[in-house]
PDB file of C-alpha atoms in Angstrom:
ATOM      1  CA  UNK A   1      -6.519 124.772  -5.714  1.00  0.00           C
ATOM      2  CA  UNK A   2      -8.738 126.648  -7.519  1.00  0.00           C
ATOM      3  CA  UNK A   3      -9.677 125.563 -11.264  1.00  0.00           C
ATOM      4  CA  UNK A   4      -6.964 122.263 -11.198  1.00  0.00           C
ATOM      5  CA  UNK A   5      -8.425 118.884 -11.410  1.00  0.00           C
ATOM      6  CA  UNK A   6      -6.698 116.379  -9.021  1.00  0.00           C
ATOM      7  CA  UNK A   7      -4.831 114.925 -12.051  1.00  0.00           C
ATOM      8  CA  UNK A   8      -3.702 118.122 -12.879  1.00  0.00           C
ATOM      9  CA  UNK A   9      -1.744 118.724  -9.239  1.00  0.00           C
ATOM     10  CA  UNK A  10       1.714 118.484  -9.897  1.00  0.00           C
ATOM     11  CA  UNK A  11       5.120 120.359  -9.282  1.00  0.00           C
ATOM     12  CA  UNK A  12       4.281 123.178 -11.466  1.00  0.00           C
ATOM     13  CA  UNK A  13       0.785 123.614 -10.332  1.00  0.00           C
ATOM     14  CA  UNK A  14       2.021 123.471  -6.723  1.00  0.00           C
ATOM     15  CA  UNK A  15       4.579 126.053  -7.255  1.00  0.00           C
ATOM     16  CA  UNK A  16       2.154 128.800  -8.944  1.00  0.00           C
ATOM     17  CA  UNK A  17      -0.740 128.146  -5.740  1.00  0.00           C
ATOM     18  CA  UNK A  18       2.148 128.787  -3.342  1.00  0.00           C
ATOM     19  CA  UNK A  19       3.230 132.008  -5.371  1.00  0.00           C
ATOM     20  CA  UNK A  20      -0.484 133.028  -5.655  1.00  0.00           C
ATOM     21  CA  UNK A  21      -1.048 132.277  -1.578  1.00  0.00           C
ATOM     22  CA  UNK A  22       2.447 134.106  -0.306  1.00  0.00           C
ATOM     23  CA  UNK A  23       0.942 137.317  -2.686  1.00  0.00           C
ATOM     24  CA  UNK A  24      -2.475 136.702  -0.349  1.00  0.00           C
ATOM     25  CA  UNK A  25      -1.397 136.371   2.956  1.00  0.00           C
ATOM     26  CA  UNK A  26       1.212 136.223   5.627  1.00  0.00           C
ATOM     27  CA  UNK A  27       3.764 132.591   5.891  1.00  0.00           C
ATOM     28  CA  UNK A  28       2.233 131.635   9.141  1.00  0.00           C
ATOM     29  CA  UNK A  29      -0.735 131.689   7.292  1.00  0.00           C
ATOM     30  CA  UNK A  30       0.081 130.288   4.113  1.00  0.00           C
ATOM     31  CA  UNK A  31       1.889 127.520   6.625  1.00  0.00           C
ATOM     32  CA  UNK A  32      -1.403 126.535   7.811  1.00  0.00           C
ATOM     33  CA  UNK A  33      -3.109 126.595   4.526  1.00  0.00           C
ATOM     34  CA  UNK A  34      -0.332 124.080   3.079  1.00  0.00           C
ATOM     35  CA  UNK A  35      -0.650 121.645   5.956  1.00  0.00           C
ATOM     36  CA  UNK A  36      -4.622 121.505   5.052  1.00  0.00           C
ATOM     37  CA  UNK A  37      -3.912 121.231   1.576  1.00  0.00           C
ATOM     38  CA  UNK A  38      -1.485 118.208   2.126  1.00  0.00           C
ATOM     39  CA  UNK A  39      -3.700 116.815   4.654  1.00  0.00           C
ATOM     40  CA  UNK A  40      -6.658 117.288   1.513  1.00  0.00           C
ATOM     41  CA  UNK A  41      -4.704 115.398  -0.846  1.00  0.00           C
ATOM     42  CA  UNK A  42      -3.898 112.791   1.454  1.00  0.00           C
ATOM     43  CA  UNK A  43      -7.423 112.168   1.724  1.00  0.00           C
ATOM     44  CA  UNK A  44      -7.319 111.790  -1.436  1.00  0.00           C
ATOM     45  CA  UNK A  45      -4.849 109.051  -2.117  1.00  0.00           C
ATOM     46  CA  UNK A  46      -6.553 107.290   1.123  1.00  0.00           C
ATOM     47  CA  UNK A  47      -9.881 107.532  -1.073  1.00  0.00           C
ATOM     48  CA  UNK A  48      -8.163 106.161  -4.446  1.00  0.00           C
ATOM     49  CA  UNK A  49      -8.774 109.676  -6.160  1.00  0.00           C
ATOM     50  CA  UNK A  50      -4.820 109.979  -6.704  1.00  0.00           C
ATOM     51  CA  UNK A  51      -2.186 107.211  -6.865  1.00  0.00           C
ATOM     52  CA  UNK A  52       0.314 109.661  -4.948  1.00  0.00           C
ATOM     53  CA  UNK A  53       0.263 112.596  -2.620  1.00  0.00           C
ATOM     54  CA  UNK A  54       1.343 115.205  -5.280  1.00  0.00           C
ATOM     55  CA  UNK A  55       3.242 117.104  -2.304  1.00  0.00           C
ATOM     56  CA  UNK A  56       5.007 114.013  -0.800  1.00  0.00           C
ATOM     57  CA  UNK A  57       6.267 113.159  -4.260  1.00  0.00           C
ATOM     58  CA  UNK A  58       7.940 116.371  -5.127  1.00  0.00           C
ATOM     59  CA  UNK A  59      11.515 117.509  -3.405  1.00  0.00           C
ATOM     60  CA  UNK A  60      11.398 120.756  -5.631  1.00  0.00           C
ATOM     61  CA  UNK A  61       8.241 122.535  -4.145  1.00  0.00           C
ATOM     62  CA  UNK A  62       9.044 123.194   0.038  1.00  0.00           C
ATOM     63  CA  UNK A  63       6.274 124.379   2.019  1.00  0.00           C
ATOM     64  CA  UNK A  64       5.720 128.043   3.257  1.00  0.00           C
ATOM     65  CA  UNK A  65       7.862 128.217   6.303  1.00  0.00           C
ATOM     66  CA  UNK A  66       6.716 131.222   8.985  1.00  0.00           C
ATOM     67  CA  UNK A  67       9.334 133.440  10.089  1.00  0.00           C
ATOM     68  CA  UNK A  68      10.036 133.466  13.822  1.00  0.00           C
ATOM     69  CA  UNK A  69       9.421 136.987  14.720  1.00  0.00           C
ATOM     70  CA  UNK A  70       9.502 138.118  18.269  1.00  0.00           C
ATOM     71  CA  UNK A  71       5.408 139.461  19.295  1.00  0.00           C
ATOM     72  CA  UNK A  72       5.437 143.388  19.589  1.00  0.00           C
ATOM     73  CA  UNK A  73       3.522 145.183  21.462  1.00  0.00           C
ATOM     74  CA  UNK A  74       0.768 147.006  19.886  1.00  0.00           C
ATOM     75  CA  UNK A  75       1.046 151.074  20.345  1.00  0.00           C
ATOM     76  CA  UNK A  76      -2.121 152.635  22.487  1.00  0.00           C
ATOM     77  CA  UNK A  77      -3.209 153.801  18.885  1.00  0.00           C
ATOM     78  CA  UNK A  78      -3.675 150.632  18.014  1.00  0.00           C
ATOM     79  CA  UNK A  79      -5.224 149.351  20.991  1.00  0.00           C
ATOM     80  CA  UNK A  80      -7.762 151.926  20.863  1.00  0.00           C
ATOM     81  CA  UNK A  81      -8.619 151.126  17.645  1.00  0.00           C
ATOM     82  CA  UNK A  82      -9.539 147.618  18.176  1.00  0.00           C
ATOM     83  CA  UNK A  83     -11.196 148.259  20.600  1.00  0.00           C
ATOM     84  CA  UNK A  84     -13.519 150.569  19.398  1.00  0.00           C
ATOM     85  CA  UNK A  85     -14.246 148.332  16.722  1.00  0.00           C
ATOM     86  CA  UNK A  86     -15.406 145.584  18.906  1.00  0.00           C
ATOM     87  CA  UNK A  87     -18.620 145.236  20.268  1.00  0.00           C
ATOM     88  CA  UNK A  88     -19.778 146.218  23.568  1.00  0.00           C
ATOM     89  CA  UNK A  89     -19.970 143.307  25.448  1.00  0.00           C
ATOM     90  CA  UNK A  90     -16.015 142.257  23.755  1.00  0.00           C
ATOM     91  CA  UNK A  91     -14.289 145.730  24.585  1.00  0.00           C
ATOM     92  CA  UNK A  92     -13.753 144.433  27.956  1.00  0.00           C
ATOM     93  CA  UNK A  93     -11.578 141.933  27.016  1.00  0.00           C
ATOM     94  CA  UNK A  94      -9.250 144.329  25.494  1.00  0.00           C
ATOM     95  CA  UNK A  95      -8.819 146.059  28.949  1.00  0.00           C
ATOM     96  CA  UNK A  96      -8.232 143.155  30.606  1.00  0.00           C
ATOM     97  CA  UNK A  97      -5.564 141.948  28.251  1.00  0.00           C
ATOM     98  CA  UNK A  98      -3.758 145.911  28.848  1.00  0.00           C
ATOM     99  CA  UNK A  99      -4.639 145.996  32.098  1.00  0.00           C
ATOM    100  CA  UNK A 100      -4.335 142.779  33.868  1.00  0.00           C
ATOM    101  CA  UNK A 101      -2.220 141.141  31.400  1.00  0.00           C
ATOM    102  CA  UNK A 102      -4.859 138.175  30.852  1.00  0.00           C
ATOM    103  CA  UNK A 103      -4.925 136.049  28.069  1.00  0.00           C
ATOM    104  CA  UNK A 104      -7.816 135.639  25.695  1.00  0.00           C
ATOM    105  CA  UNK A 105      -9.266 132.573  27.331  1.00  0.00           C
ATOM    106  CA  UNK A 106      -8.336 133.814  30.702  1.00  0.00           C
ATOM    107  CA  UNK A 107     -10.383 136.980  29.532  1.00  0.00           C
ATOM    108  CA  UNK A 108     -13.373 135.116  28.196  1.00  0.00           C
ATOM    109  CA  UNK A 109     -13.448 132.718  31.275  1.00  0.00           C
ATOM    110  CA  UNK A 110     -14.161 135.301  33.612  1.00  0.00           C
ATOM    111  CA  UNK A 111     -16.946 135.334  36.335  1.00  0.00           C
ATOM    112  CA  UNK A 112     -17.777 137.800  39.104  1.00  0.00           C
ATOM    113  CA  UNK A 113     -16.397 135.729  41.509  1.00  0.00           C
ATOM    114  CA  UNK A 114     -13.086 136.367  40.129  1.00  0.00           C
ATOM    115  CA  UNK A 115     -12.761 139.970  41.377  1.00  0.00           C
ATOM    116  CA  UNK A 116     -12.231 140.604  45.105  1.00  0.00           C
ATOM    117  CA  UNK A 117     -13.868 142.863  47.538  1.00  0.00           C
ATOM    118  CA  UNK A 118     -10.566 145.287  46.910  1.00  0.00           C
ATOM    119  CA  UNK A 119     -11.506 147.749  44.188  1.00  0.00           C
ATOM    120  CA  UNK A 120      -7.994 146.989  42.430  1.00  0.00           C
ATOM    121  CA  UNK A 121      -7.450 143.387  43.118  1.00  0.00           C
ATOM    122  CA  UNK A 122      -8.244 140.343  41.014  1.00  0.00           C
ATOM    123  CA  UNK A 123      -7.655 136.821  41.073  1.00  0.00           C
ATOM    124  CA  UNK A 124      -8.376 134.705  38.058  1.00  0.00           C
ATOM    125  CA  UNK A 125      -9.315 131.100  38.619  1.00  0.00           C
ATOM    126  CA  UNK A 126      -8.846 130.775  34.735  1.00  0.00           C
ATOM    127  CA  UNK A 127      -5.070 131.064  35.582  1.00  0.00           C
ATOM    128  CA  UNK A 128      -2.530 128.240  36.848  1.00  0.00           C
ATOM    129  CA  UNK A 129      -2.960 128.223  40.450  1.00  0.00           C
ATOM    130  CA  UNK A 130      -5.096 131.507  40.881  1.00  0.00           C
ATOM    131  CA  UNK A 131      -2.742 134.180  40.904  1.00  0.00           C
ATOM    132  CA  UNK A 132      -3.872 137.117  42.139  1.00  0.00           C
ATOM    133  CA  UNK A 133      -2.891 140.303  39.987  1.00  0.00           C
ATOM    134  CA  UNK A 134      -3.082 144.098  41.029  1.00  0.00           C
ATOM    135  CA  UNK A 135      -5.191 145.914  38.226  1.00  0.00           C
ATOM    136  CA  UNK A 136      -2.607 148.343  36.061  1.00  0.00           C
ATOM    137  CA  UNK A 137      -5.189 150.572  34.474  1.00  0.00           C
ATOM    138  CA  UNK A 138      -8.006 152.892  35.836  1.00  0.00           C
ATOM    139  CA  UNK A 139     -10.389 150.568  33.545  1.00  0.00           C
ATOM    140  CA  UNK A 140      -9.917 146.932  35.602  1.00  0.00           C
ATOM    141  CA  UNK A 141     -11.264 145.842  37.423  1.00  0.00           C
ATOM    142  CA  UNK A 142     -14.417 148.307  38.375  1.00  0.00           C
ATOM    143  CA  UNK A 143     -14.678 148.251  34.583  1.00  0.00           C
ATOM    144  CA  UNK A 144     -15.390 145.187  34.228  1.00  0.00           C
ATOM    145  CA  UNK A 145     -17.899 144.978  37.008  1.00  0.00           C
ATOM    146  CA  UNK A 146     -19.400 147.947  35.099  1.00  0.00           C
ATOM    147  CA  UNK A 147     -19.153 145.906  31.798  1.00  0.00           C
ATOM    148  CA  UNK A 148     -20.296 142.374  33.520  1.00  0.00           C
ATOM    149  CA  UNK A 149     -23.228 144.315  34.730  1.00  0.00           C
ATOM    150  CA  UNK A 150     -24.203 145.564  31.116  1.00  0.00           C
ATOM    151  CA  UNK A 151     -23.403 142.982  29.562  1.00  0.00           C
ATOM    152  CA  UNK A 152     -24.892 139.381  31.247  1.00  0.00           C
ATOM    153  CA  UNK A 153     -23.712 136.307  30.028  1.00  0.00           C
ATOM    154  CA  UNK A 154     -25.223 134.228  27.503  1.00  0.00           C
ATOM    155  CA  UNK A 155     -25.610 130.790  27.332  1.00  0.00           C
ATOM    156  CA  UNK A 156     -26.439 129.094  23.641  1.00  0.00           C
TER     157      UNK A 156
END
């Protein structure tokens, strides 16, 4: 928490970090960051640096709650974007997600064998059951055969 001694955590000093984090980034985020910090200061008591858990004690400080908020869609400026920002060997993934409708890890977990003899067919071992999946955009899959080809995999 920046310049505050452990002593100096209280009410006050929790209040003005959560101002300061909400002004920084989103609630989901701040969420996260709140749980760590609590988590920290736990520690903390567990390691006899504190008598108390300065955010247990206090009923007047609540925690950064994230808003439920239905995902949107990006628009195909966006997309295009990103993915021109990304690496070669990444932009793939991007098509994928548009095209096929795969999920990062799904996307990532990919191997040749995954694509079938039919130029627009695809079956993904990464999903439940292997569901096979028609390709929606002229980039998937020859694309990705195309990018699989530039692109080898790495092992570290």
């Amino acid at each position: 928490m920046g310049d505050y001694a452990l002593r100096e955590i209280d009410a006050s000093a929790l209040r003005t970090f959560k101002t300061a984090l909400l002004a920084r980034v989103e609630e989901s985020t701040a969420e996260v960051i709140w749980g760590h910090l609590s988590s920290i200061l736990g520690s903390a008591v567990d390691d006899q640096r504190l008598l108390r858990n300065p955010m247990k004690a206090t009923n007047s400080v609540k925690p950064p709650r994230a808003t439920d908020s239905k995902a949107k869609a990006w628009s195909r400026e966006v997309v295009d974007t990103v993915r021109a920002e990304l690496q070669d060997r990444y932009q793939i993934a991007v098509d994928l997600g548009i095209g096929l409708g795969l999920r990062q890890g799904e996307a990532f977990g990919l191997a040749e064998e995954d694509f079938a003899s039919r130029p627009a067919s695809f079956t993904s071992a990464a999903s439940s059951g292997g569901t096979s999946r028609d390709a929606l955009t002229s980039r998937s899959p020859r694309g990705a055969r195309s990018a699989m080809s530039r692109c080898r995999p790495t092992w570290r």
